[in-house]
Amino acid sequence: MNKPSQHTHSIHFDGVGLRYGRGEEILKDINMSLLAGSLNFITGPSGAGKTSLLKLVYLHMRPSRGLITIFGQDTSQLAARAIPKTKRRMGVVLQDFQLVDHLSVFENVALPLRIRGLKRQTYGEDVISLLQWVGLGKRLYAFPPTLSGGEKQRVAIARAVIGKPDILIADEPTGNVDDAIGKRLMRLFFELNRLGTTVLIATHNHDLIPKNADIYKLDNGTFALETDGHG
């Protein structure tokens, strides 16, 4: 995968606000432009709106106001049939994991590749190798209801990265694992970023954030660049 031009943006928010129902806005005037191939972290207290912001990026929700552009496309103008195609360019790790209970660990991780129409013989070894790397080599044919929270998290991360997506979105991706496993998982994200993937991670753990990352702070619905990793 070649690194995209640094003059293009994968994700752009312009004056975005979000409210649930008639309540107060939980996101207020969010302005954000993430360069293609950039490494980005969102920090902030619980309840600040980090998960909601990531769901807007993933097109899981729509903003109450403002403009969101993904891959150069105004998301409000996307036809319904175009949304799945756009989502397939993203790898996503949400806090509820969203694994498919009747599929094995192997089948869950392989799902993005199957959706693309690839045959098992073209990806089987890659899926097994990745699961071994995240410590699940002995759980290939287990089903999600039998897994611990940390195991489910590792399956969700493996599924998100297996297809080398253009954008990777992760919400507290190391929240259910110990520090050693957490650092190992973050290496997957950093390697994807090195290959050109735009990475956007919400985390409470500042120890996992490398010096070359851009850090944004979300607090009380407002959003600001806290640290510019490029100088």
PDB file of N, CA and C in Angstrom, residues 2-104:
ATOM      1  N   ASN A   2       0.723   2.125  -0.965  1.00  0.00           N
ATOM      2  CA  ASN A   2       1.514   3.335  -1.020  1.00  0.00           C
ATOM      3  C   ASN A   2       0.919   4.404  -0.137  1.00  0.00           C
ATOM      4  N   LYS A   3       1.775   5.186   0.474  1.00  0.00           N
ATOM      5  CA  LYS A   3       1.294   6.248   1.346  1.00  0.00           C
ATOM      6  C   LYS A   3       0.581   7.304   0.518  1.00  0.00           C
ATOM      7  N   PRO A   4      -0.643   7.722   0.944  1.00  0.00           N
ATOM      8  CA  PRO A   4      -1.381   8.712   0.182  1.00  0.00           C
ATOM      9  C   PRO A   4      -0.681  10.064   0.228  1.00  0.00           C
ATOM     10  N   SER A   5      -1.059  10.912  -0.693  1.00  0.00           N
ATOM     11  CA  SER A   5      -0.535  12.270  -0.703  1.00  0.00           C
ATOM     12  C   SER A   5      -0.887  12.994   0.585  1.00  0.00           C
ATOM     13  N   GLN A   6       0.084  13.695   1.149  1.00  0.00           N
ATOM     14  CA  GLN A   6      -0.160  14.424   2.382  1.00  0.00           C
ATOM     15  C   GLN A   6      -0.965  15.699   2.139  1.00  0.00           C
ATOM     16  N   HIS A   7      -1.338  15.974   0.889  1.00  0.00           N
ATOM     17  CA  HIS A   7      -2.161  17.148   0.606  1.00  0.00           C
ATOM     18  C   HIS A   7      -3.640  16.783   0.590  1.00  0.00           C
ATOM     19  N   THR A   8      -3.960  15.548   0.849  1.00  0.00           N
ATOM     20  CA  THR A   8      -5.354  15.126   0.858  1.00  0.00           C
ATOM     21  C   THR A   8      -5.786  14.826   2.279  1.00  0.00           C
ATOM     22  N   HIS A   9      -7.088  14.969   2.519  1.00  0.00           N
ATOM     23  CA  HIS A   9      -7.644  14.684   3.832  1.00  0.00           C
ATOM     24  C   HIS A   9      -8.510  13.439   3.752  1.00  0.00           C
ATOM     25  N   SER A  10      -8.322  12.556   4.707  1.00  0.00           N
ATOM     26  CA  SER A  10      -9.214  11.400   4.821  1.00  0.00           C
ATOM     27  C   SER A  10     -10.506  11.800   5.509  1.00  0.00           C
ATOM     28  N   ILE A  11     -10.386  12.668   6.519  1.00  0.00           N
ATOM     29  CA  ILE A  11     -11.525  13.020   7.376  1.00  0.00           C
ATOM     30  C   ILE A  11     -11.528  14.528   7.575  1.00  0.00           C
ATOM     31  N   HIS A  12     -12.680  15.158   7.341  1.00  0.00           N
ATOM     32  CA  HIS A  12     -12.803  16.600   7.553  1.00  0.00           C
ATOM     33  C   HIS A  12     -14.150  16.908   8.198  1.00  0.00           C
ATOM     34  N   PHE A  13     -14.128  17.596   9.340  1.00  0.00           N
ATOM     35  CA  PHE A  13     -15.329  18.076  10.020  1.00  0.00           C
ATOM     36  C   PHE A  13     -15.330  19.599   9.936  1.00  0.00           C
ATOM     37  N   ASP A  14     -16.467  20.183   9.581  1.00  0.00           N
ATOM     38  CA  ASP A  14     -16.591  21.638   9.504  1.00  0.00           C
ATOM     39  C   ASP A  14     -17.842  22.073  10.269  1.00  0.00           C
ATOM     40  N   GLY A  15     -17.614  22.642  11.465  1.00  0.00           N
ATOM     41  CA  GLY A  15     -18.728  23.146  12.275  1.00  0.00           C
ATOM     42  C   GLY A  15     -19.736  22.088  12.672  1.00  0.00           C
ATOM     43  N   VAL A  16     -19.253  20.896  12.995  1.00  0.00           N
ATOM     44  CA  VAL A  16     -20.152  19.771  13.285  1.00  0.00           C
ATOM     45  C   VAL A  16     -20.684  19.836  14.713  1.00  0.00           C
ATOM     46  N   GLY A  17     -21.971  19.665  14.842  1.00  0.00           N
ATOM     47  CA  GLY A  17     -22.621  19.551  16.144  1.00  0.00           C
ATOM     48  C   GLY A  17     -23.455  18.288  16.196  1.00  0.00           C
ATOM     49  N   LEU A  18     -23.622  17.745  17.395  1.00  0.00           N
ATOM     50  CA  LEU A  18     -24.423  16.532  17.567  1.00  0.00           C
ATOM     51  C   LEU A  18     -25.215  16.616  18.849  1.00  0.00           C
ATOM     52  N   ARG A  19     -26.504  16.322  18.734  1.00  0.00           N
ATOM     53  CA  ARG A  19     -27.351  16.198  19.927  1.00  0.00           C
ATOM     54  C   ARG A  19     -28.239  14.978  19.757  1.00  0.00           C
ATOM     55  N   TYR A  20     -28.625  14.398  20.873  1.00  0.00           N
ATOM     56  CA  TYR A  20     -29.568  13.285  20.858  1.00  0.00           C
ATOM     57  C   TYR A  20     -30.946  13.845  21.184  1.00  0.00           C
ATOM     58  N   GLY A  21     -31.885  13.651  20.266  1.00  0.00           N
ATOM     59  CA  GLY A  21     -33.229  14.171  20.503  1.00  0.00           C
ATOM     60  C   GLY A  21     -33.217  15.683  20.652  1.00  0.00           C
ATOM     61  N   ARG A  22     -33.888  16.170  21.699  1.00  0.00           N
ATOM     62  CA  ARG A  22     -33.949  17.617  21.931  1.00  0.00           C
ATOM     63  C   ARG A  22     -33.004  18.063  23.040  1.00  0.00           C
ATOM     64  N   GLY A  23     -32.110  17.167  23.444  1.00  0.00           N
ATOM     65  CA  GLY A  23     -31.177  17.507  24.508  1.00  0.00           C
ATOM     66  C   GLY A  23     -30.126  18.501  24.061  1.00  0.00           C
ATOM     67  N   GLU A  24     -29.251  18.876  24.981  1.00  0.00           N
ATOM     68  CA  GLU A  24     -28.155  19.783  24.652  1.00  0.00           C
ATOM     69  C   GLU A  24     -27.170  19.091  23.706  1.00  0.00           C
ATOM     70  N   GLU A  25     -26.445  19.874  22.952  1.00  0.00           N
ATOM     71  CA  GLU A  25     -25.435  19.309  22.074  1.00  0.00           C
ATOM     72  C   GLU A  25     -24.342  18.639  22.900  1.00  0.00           C
ATOM     73  N   ILE A  26     -23.968  17.429  22.502  1.00  0.00           N
ATOM     74  CA  ILE A  26     -22.853  16.761  23.176  1.00  0.00           C
ATOM     75  C   ILE A  26     -21.547  16.995  22.416  1.00  0.00           C
ATOM     76  N   LEU A  27     -21.658  17.390  21.148  1.00  0.00           N
ATOM     77  CA  LEU A  27     -20.512  17.854  20.375  1.00  0.00           C
ATOM     78  C   LEU A  27     -20.853  19.221  19.808  1.00  0.00           C
ATOM     79  N   LYS A  28     -19.919  20.165  19.930  1.00  0.00           N
ATOM     80  CA  LYS A  28     -20.213  21.559  19.581  1.00  0.00           C
ATOM     81  C   LYS A  28     -19.142  22.113  18.643  1.00  0.00           C
ATOM     82  N   ASP A  29     -19.559  22.494  17.465  1.00  0.00           N
ATOM     83  CA  ASP A  29     -18.654  23.177  16.529  1.00  0.00           C
ATOM     84  C   ASP A  29     -17.311  22.463  16.367  1.00  0.00           C
ATOM     85  N   ILE A  30     -17.383  21.176  16.041  1.00  0.00           N
ATOM     86  CA  ILE A  30     -16.153  20.396  15.858  1.00  0.00           C
ATOM     87  C   ILE A  30     -15.557  20.702  14.481  1.00  0.00           C
ATOM     88  N   ASN A  31     -14.319  21.168  14.487  1.00  0.00           N
ATOM     89  CA  ASN A  31     -13.563  21.394  13.254  1.00  0.00           C
ATOM     90  C   ASN A  31     -12.321  20.502  13.305  1.00  0.00           C
ATOM     91  N   MET A  32     -12.162  19.668  12.290  1.00  0.00           N
ATOM     92  CA  MET A  32     -11.073  18.687  12.308  1.00  0.00           C
ATOM     93  C   MET A  32     -10.723  18.312  10.879  1.00  0.00           C
ATOM     94  N   SER A  33      -9.446  18.345  10.559  1.00  0.00           N
ATOM     95  CA  SER A  33      -8.975  17.888   9.253  1.00  0.00           C
ATOM     96  C   SER A  33      -7.809  16.943   9.471  1.00  0.00           C
ATOM     97  N   LEU A  34      -8.014  15.683   9.156  1.00  0.00           N
ATOM     98  CA  LEU A  34      -6.968  14.678   9.335  1.00  0.00           C
ATOM     99  C   LEU A  34      -6.387  14.317   7.979  1.00  0.00           C
ATOM    100  N   LEU A  35      -5.090  14.560   7.825  1.00  0.00           N
ATOM    101  CA  LEU A  35      -4.422  14.234   6.573  1.00  0.00           C
ATOM    102  C   LEU A  35      -4.426  12.728   6.335  1.00  0.00           C
ATOM    103  N   ALA A  36      -4.534  12.358   5.077  1.00  0.00           N
ATOM    104  CA  ALA A  36      -4.412  10.946   4.726  1.00  0.00           C
ATOM    105  C   ALA A  36      -3.053  10.439   5.195  1.00  0.00           C
ATOM    106  N   GLY A  37      -3.064   9.290   5.870  1.00  0.00           N
ATOM    107  CA  GLY A  37      -1.829   8.699   6.364  1.00  0.00           C
ATOM    108  C   GLY A  37      -1.355   9.247   7.697  1.00  0.00           C
ATOM    109  N   SER A  38      -2.169  10.053   8.377  1.00  0.00           N
ATOM    110  CA  SER A  38      -1.756  10.645   9.656  1.00  0.00           C
ATOM    111  C   SER A  38      -2.102   9.728  10.821  1.00  0.00           C
ATOM    112  N   LEU A  39      -1.440   9.992  11.956  1.00  0.00           N
ATOM    113  CA  LEU A  39      -1.644   9.217  13.192  1.00  0.00           C
ATOM    114  C   LEU A  39      -2.226  10.164  14.227  1.00  0.00           C
ATOM    115  N   ASN A  40      -3.444   9.861  14.706  1.00  0.00           N
ATOM    116  CA  ASN A  40      -4.189  10.800  15.540  1.00  0.00           C
ATOM    117  C   ASN A  40      -4.803  10.117  16.751  1.00  0.00           C
ATOM    118  N   PHE A  41      -4.763  10.818  17.884  1.00  0.00           N
ATOM    119  CA  PHE A  41      -5.377  10.318  19.111  1.00  0.00           C
ATOM    120  C   PHE A  41      -6.343  11.362  19.659  1.00  0.00           C
ATOM    121  N   ILE A  42      -7.450  10.880  20.212  1.00  0.00           N
ATOM    122  CA  ILE A  42      -8.408  11.741  20.908  1.00  0.00           C
ATOM    123  C   ILE A  42      -8.404  11.356  22.373  1.00  0.00           C
ATOM    124  N   THR A  43      -8.188  12.328  23.238  1.00  0.00           N
ATOM    125  CA  THR A  43      -8.237  12.095  24.674  1.00  0.00           C
ATOM    126  C   THR A  43      -9.363  12.936  25.268  1.00  0.00           C
ATOM    127  N   GLY A  44      -9.624  12.711  26.540  1.00  0.00           N
ATOM    128  CA  GLY A  44     -10.674  13.457  27.219  1.00  0.00           C
ATOM    129  C   GLY A  44     -11.377  12.578  28.228  1.00  0.00           C
ATOM    130  N   PRO A  45     -12.093  13.188  29.167  1.00  0.00           N
ATOM    131  CA  PRO A  45     -12.747  12.421  30.220  1.00  0.00           C
ATOM    132  C   PRO A  45     -13.895  11.570  29.696  1.00  0.00           C
ATOM    133  N   SER A  46     -14.306  10.589  30.482  1.00  0.00           N
ATOM    134  CA  SER A  46     -15.480   9.785  30.128  1.00  0.00           C
ATOM    135  C   SER A  46     -16.685  10.705  29.966  1.00  0.00           C
ATOM    136  N   GLY A  47     -17.481  10.431  28.948  1.00  0.00           N
ATOM    137  CA  GLY A  47     -18.661  11.251  28.714  1.00  0.00           C
ATOM    138  C   GLY A  47     -18.396  12.500  27.893  1.00  0.00           C
ATOM    139  N   ALA A  48     -17.149  12.677  27.442  1.00  0.00           N
ATOM    140  CA  ALA A  48     -16.812  13.890  26.683  1.00  0.00           C
ATOM    141  C   ALA A  48     -17.348  13.855  25.250  1.00  0.00           C
ATOM    142  N   GLY A  49     -17.689  12.661  24.765  1.00  0.00           N
ATOM    143  CA  GLY A  49     -18.222  12.540  23.411  1.00  0.00           C
ATOM    144  C   GLY A  49     -17.289  11.851  22.435  1.00  0.00           C
ATOM    145  N   LYS A  50     -16.220  11.208  22.949  1.00  0.00           N
ATOM    146  CA  LYS A  50     -15.245  10.563  22.063  1.00  0.00           C
ATOM    147  C   LYS A  50     -15.899   9.475  21.212  1.00  0.00           C
ATOM    148  N   THR A  51     -16.697   8.622  21.854  1.00  0.00           N
ATOM    149  CA  THR A  51     -17.344   7.530  21.121  1.00  0.00           C
ATOM    150  C   THR A  51     -18.299   8.082  20.070  1.00  0.00           C
ATOM    151  N   SER A  52     -19.053   9.117  20.417  1.00  0.00           N
ATOM    152  CA  SER A  52     -19.996   9.714  19.458  1.00  0.00           C
ATOM    153  C   SER A  52     -19.260  10.293  18.264  1.00  0.00           C
ATOM    154  N   LEU A  53     -18.116  10.927  18.500  1.00  0.00           N
ATOM    155  CA  LEU A  53     -17.345  11.495  17.395  1.00  0.00           C
ATOM    156  C   LEU A  53     -16.867  10.388  16.459  1.00  0.00           C
ATOM    157  N   LEU A  54     -16.375   9.288  17.023  1.00  0.00           N
ATOM    158  CA  LEU A  54     -15.911   8.185  16.182  1.00  0.00           C
ATOM    159  C   LEU A  54     -17.067   7.591  15.377  1.00  0.00           C
ATOM    160  N   LYS A  55     -18.238   7.516  15.975  1.00  0.00           N
ATOM    161  CA  LYS A  55     -19.399   6.974  15.248  1.00  0.00           C
ATOM    162  C   LYS A  55     -19.807   7.876  14.088  1.00  0.00           C
ATOM    163  N   LEU A  56     -19.584   9.175  14.229  1.00  0.00           N
ATOM    164  CA  LEU A  56     -19.837  10.081  13.108  1.00  0.00           C
ATOM    165  C   LEU A  56     -18.869   9.792  11.966  1.00  0.00           C
ATOM    166  N   VAL A  57     -17.606   9.544  12.300  1.00  0.00           N
ATOM    167  CA  VAL A  57     -16.622   9.219  11.264  1.00  0.00           C
ATOM    168  C   VAL A  57     -17.009   7.936  10.546  1.00  0.00           C
ATOM    169  N   TYR A  58     -17.467   6.963  11.329  1.00  0.00           N
ATOM    170  CA  TYR A  58     -17.793   5.657  10.755  1.00  0.00           C
ATOM    171  C   TYR A  58     -19.157   5.646  10.067  1.00  0.00           C
ATOM    172  N   LEU A  59     -19.849   6.774  10.035  1.00  0.00           N
ATOM    173  CA  LEU A  59     -21.171   6.886   9.411  1.00  0.00           C
ATOM    174  C   LEU A  59     -22.228   6.060  10.138  1.00  0.00           C
ATOM    175  N   HIS A  60     -21.951   5.751  11.402  1.00  0.00           N
ATOM    176  CA  HIS A  60     -22.932   5.044  12.225  1.00  0.00           C
ATOM    177  C   HIS A  60     -24.019   6.005  12.694  1.00  0.00           C
ATOM    178  N   MET A  61     -23.677   7.295  12.717  1.00  0.00           N
ATOM    179  CA  MET A  61     -24.623   8.343  13.093  1.00  0.00           C
ATOM    180  C   MET A  61     -24.429   9.512  12.139  1.00  0.00           C
ATOM    181  N   ARG A  62     -25.427  10.393  12.115  1.00  0.00           N
ATOM    182  CA  ARG A  62     -25.333  11.612  11.317  1.00  0.00           C
ATOM    183  C   ARG A  62     -25.302  12.819  12.249  1.00  0.00           C
ATOM    184  N   PRO A  63     -24.581  13.873  11.855  1.00  0.00           N
ATOM    185  CA  PRO A  63     -24.523  15.051  12.722  1.00  0.00           C
ATOM    186  C   PRO A  63     -25.838  15.815  12.722  1.00  0.00           C
ATOM    187  N   SER A  64     -26.050  16.591  13.783  1.00  0.00           N
ATOM    188  CA  SER A  64     -27.223  17.459  13.838  1.00  0.00           C
ATOM    189  C   SER A  64     -27.029  18.681  12.953  1.00  0.00           C
ATOM    190  N   ARG A  65     -25.772  19.070  12.780  1.00  0.00           N
ATOM    191  CA  ARG A  65     -25.454  20.198  11.895  1.00  0.00           C
ATOM    192  C   ARG A  65     -23.993  20.087  11.478  1.00  0.00           C
ATOM    193  N   GLY A  66     -23.626  20.873  10.485  1.00  0.00           N
ATOM    194  CA  GLY A  66     -22.251  20.887  10.022  1.00  0.00           C
ATOM    195  C   GLY A  66     -21.991  19.908   8.893  1.00  0.00           C
ATOM    196  N   LEU A  67     -20.761  19.942   8.399  1.00  0.00           N
ATOM    197  CA  LEU A  67     -20.362  19.151   7.240  1.00  0.00           C
ATOM    198  C   LEU A  67     -19.296  18.144   7.624  1.00  0.00           C
ATOM    199  N   ILE A  68     -19.497  16.877   7.227  1.00  0.00           N
ATOM    200  CA  ILE A  68     -18.482  15.842   7.388  1.00  0.00           C
ATOM    201  C   ILE A  68     -18.105  15.326   6.005  1.00  0.00           C
ATOM    202  N   THR A  69     -16.813  15.347   5.721  1.00  0.00           N
ATOM    203  CA  THR A  69     -16.303  14.845   4.448  1.00  0.00           C
ATOM    204  C   THR A  69     -15.365  13.678   4.728  1.00  0.00           C
ATOM    205  N   ILE A  70     -15.631  12.537   4.116  1.00  0.00           N
ATOM    206  CA  ILE A  70     -14.800  11.349   4.249  1.00  0.00           C
ATOM    207  C   ILE A  70     -14.324  10.957   2.846  1.00  0.00           C
ATOM    208  N   PHE A  71     -13.030  10.766   2.681  1.00  0.00           N
ATOM    209  CA  PHE A  71     -12.458  10.443   1.370  1.00  0.00           C
ATOM    210  C   PHE A  71     -12.890  11.456   0.302  1.00  0.00           C
ATOM    211  N   GLY A  72     -13.015  12.717   0.704  1.00  0.00           N
ATOM    212  CA  GLY A  72     -13.381  13.757  -0.244  1.00  0.00           C
ATOM    213  C   GLY A  72     -14.851  13.826  -0.587  1.00  0.00           C
ATOM    214  N   GLN A  73     -15.676  13.016   0.073  1.00  0.00           N
ATOM    215  CA  GLN A  73     -17.112  12.983  -0.221  1.00  0.00           C
ATOM    216  C   GLN A  73     -17.907  13.583   0.933  1.00  0.00           C
ATOM    217  N   ASP A  74     -18.824  14.486   0.607  1.00  0.00           N
ATOM    218  CA  ASP A  74     -19.757  15.024   1.599  1.00  0.00           C
ATOM    219  C   ASP A  74     -20.686  13.883   2.018  1.00  0.00           C
ATOM    220  N   THR A  75     -20.602  13.474   3.292  1.00  0.00           N
ATOM    221  CA  THR A  75     -21.352  12.287   3.715  1.00  0.00           C
ATOM    222  C   THR A  75     -22.862  12.499   3.670  1.00  0.00           C
ATOM    223  N   SER A  76     -23.310  13.756   3.746  1.00  0.00           N
ATOM    224  CA  SER A  76     -24.751  14.004   3.678  1.00  0.00           C
ATOM    225  C   SER A  76     -25.295  13.763   2.276  1.00  0.00           C
ATOM    226  N   GLN A  77     -24.391  13.726   1.292  1.00  0.00           N
ATOM    227  CA  GLN A  77     -24.808  13.521  -0.088  1.00  0.00           C
ATOM    228  C   GLN A  77     -24.627  12.082  -0.558  1.00  0.00           C
ATOM    229  N   LEU A  78     -24.120  11.218   0.336  1.00  0.00           N
ATOM    230  CA  LEU A  78     -23.911   9.818  -0.043  1.00  0.00           C
ATOM    231  C   LEU A  78     -25.248   9.110  -0.213  1.00  0.00           C
ATOM    232  N   ALA A  79     -25.411   8.440  -1.336  1.00  0.00           N
ATOM    233  CA  ALA A  79     -26.597   7.605  -1.520  1.00  0.00           C
ATOM    234  C   ALA A  79     -26.528   6.419  -0.567  1.00  0.00           C
ATOM    235  N   ALA A  80     -27.689   5.896  -0.175  1.00  0.00           N
ATOM    236  CA  ALA A  80     -27.736   4.784   0.781  1.00  0.00           C
ATOM    237  C   ALA A  80     -26.882   3.613   0.314  1.00  0.00           C
ATOM    238  N   ARG A  81     -26.899   3.350  -0.979  1.00  0.00           N
ATOM    239  CA  ARG A  81     -26.134   2.206  -1.499  1.00  0.00           C
ATOM    240  C   ARG A  81     -24.633   2.451  -1.465  1.00  0.00           C
ATOM    241  N   ALA A  82     -24.223   3.718  -1.357  1.00  0.00           N
ATOM    242  CA  ALA A  82     -22.798   4.047  -1.343  1.00  0.00           C
ATOM    243  C   ALA A  82     -22.189   3.957   0.049  1.00  0.00           C
ATOM    244  N   ILE A  83     -23.023   3.991   1.085  1.00  0.00           N
ATOM    245  CA  ILE A  83     -22.504   3.994   2.460  1.00  0.00           C
ATOM    246  C   ILE A  83     -21.749   2.703   2.780  1.00  0.00           C
ATOM    247  N   PRO A  84     -22.286   1.508   2.483  1.00  0.00           N
ATOM    248  CA  PRO A  84     -21.516   0.287   2.772  1.00  0.00           C
ATOM    249  C   PRO A  84     -20.166   0.262   2.063  1.00  0.00           C
ATOM    250  N   LYS A  85     -20.104   0.760   0.846  1.00  0.00           N
ATOM    251  CA  LYS A  85     -18.841   0.785   0.114  1.00  0.00           C
ATOM    252  C   LYS A  85     -17.828   1.680   0.816  1.00  0.00           C
ATOM    253  N   THR A  86     -18.285   2.817   1.316  1.00  0.00           N
ATOM    254  CA  THR A  86     -17.398   3.716   2.052  1.00  0.00           C
ATOM    255  C   THR A  86     -16.943   3.069   3.355  1.00  0.00           C
ATOM    256  N   LYS A  87     -17.861   2.416   4.055  1.00  0.00           N
ATOM    257  CA  LYS A  87     -17.516   1.761   5.321  1.00  0.00           C
ATOM    258  C   LYS A  87     -16.505   0.641   5.127  1.00  0.00           C
ATOM    259  N   ARG A  88     -16.554  -0.011   3.967  1.00  0.00           N
ATOM    260  CA  ARG A  88     -15.618  -1.112   3.727  1.00  0.00           C
ATOM    261  C   ARG A  88     -14.180  -0.621   3.610  1.00  0.00           C
ATOM    262  N   ARG A  89     -13.985   0.659   3.433  1.00  0.00           N
ATOM    263  CA  ARG A  89     -12.637   1.227   3.388  1.00  0.00           C
ATOM    264  C   ARG A  89     -12.114   1.552   4.791  1.00  0.00           C
ATOM    265  N   MET A  90     -12.930   1.266   5.803  1.00  0.00           N
ATOM    266  CA  MET A  90     -12.549   1.566   7.186  1.00  0.00           C
ATOM    267  C   MET A  90     -12.454   0.286   8.006  1.00  0.00           C
ATOM    268  N   GLY A  91     -11.508   0.285   8.949  1.00  0.00           N
ATOM    269  CA  GLY A  91     -11.463  -0.750   9.979  1.00  0.00           C
ATOM    270  C   GLY A  91     -11.907  -0.109  11.277  1.00  0.00           C
ATOM    271  N   VAL A  92     -12.777  -0.781  12.017  1.00  0.00           N
ATOM    272  CA  VAL A  92     -13.388  -0.153  13.183  1.00  0.00           C
ATOM    273  C   VAL A  92     -13.332  -1.081  14.399  1.00  0.00           C
ATOM    274  N   VAL A  93     -12.898  -0.532  15.534  1.00  0.00           N
ATOM    275  CA  VAL A  93     -12.919  -1.251  16.803  1.00  0.00           C
ATOM    276  C   VAL A  93     -13.743  -0.415  17.769  1.00  0.00           C
ATOM    277  N   LEU A  94     -14.964  -0.868  18.054  1.00  0.00           N
ATOM    278  CA  LEU A  94     -15.835  -0.168  18.994  1.00  0.00           C
ATOM    279  C   LEU A  94     -15.825  -0.886  20.344  1.00  0.00           C
ATOM    280  N   GLN A  95     -16.300  -0.204  21.380  1.00  0.00           N
ATOM    281  CA  GLN A  95     -16.214  -0.780  22.719  1.00  0.00           C
ATOM    282  C   GLN A  95     -17.119  -1.993  22.897  1.00  0.00           C
ATOM    283  N   ASP A  96     -18.162  -2.113  22.087  1.00  0.00           N
ATOM    284  CA  ASP A  96     -19.034  -3.298  22.208  1.00  0.00           C
ATOM    285  C   ASP A  96     -18.603  -4.419  21.245  1.00  0.00           C
ATOM    286  N   PHE A  97     -17.481  -4.216  20.562  1.00  0.00           N
ATOM    287  CA  PHE A  97     -16.813  -5.217  19.710  1.00  0.00           C
ATOM    288  C   PHE A  97     -17.600  -5.603  18.458  1.00  0.00           C
ATOM    289  N   GLN A  98     -18.917  -5.806  18.581  1.00  0.00           N
ATOM    290  CA  GLN A  98     -19.773  -6.139  17.436  1.00  0.00           C
ATOM    291  C   GLN A  98     -19.282  -7.380  16.685  1.00  0.00           C
ATOM    292  N   LEU A  99     -18.917  -8.412  17.443  1.00  0.00           N
ATOM    293  CA  LEU A  99     -18.577  -9.692  16.832  1.00  0.00           C
ATOM    294  C   LEU A  99     -19.846 -10.443  16.465  1.00  0.00           C
ATOM    295  N   VAL A 100     -19.730 -11.363  15.516  1.00  0.00           N
ATOM    296  CA  VAL A 100     -20.879 -12.172  15.098  1.00  0.00           C
ATOM    297  C   VAL A 100     -20.823 -13.485  15.871  1.00  0.00           C
ATOM    298  N   ASP A 101     -21.787 -13.675  16.771  1.00  0.00           N
ATOM    299  CA  ASP A 101     -21.718 -14.784  17.729  1.00  0.00           C
ATOM    300  C   ASP A 101     -21.707 -16.166  17.082  1.00  0.00           C
ATOM    301  N   HIS A 102     -22.356 -16.311  15.928  1.00  0.00           N
ATOM    302  CA  HIS A 102     -22.431 -17.658  15.332  1.00  0.00           C
ATOM    303  C   HIS A 102     -21.258 -17.944  14.391  1.00  0.00           C
ATOM    304  N   LEU A 103     -20.315 -17.010  14.310  1.00  0.00           N
ATOM    305  CA  LEU A 103     -19.102 -17.244  13.527  1.00  0.00           C
ATOM    306  C   LEU A 103     -17.929 -17.465  14.477  1.00  0.00           C
ATOM    307  N   SER A 104     -17.008 -18.328  14.080  1.00  0.00           N
ATOM    308  CA  SER A 104     -15.825 -18.587  14.903  1.00  0.00           C
ATOM    309  C   SER A 104     -14.911 -17.365  14.914  1.00  0.00           C
TER     310      SER A 104
END
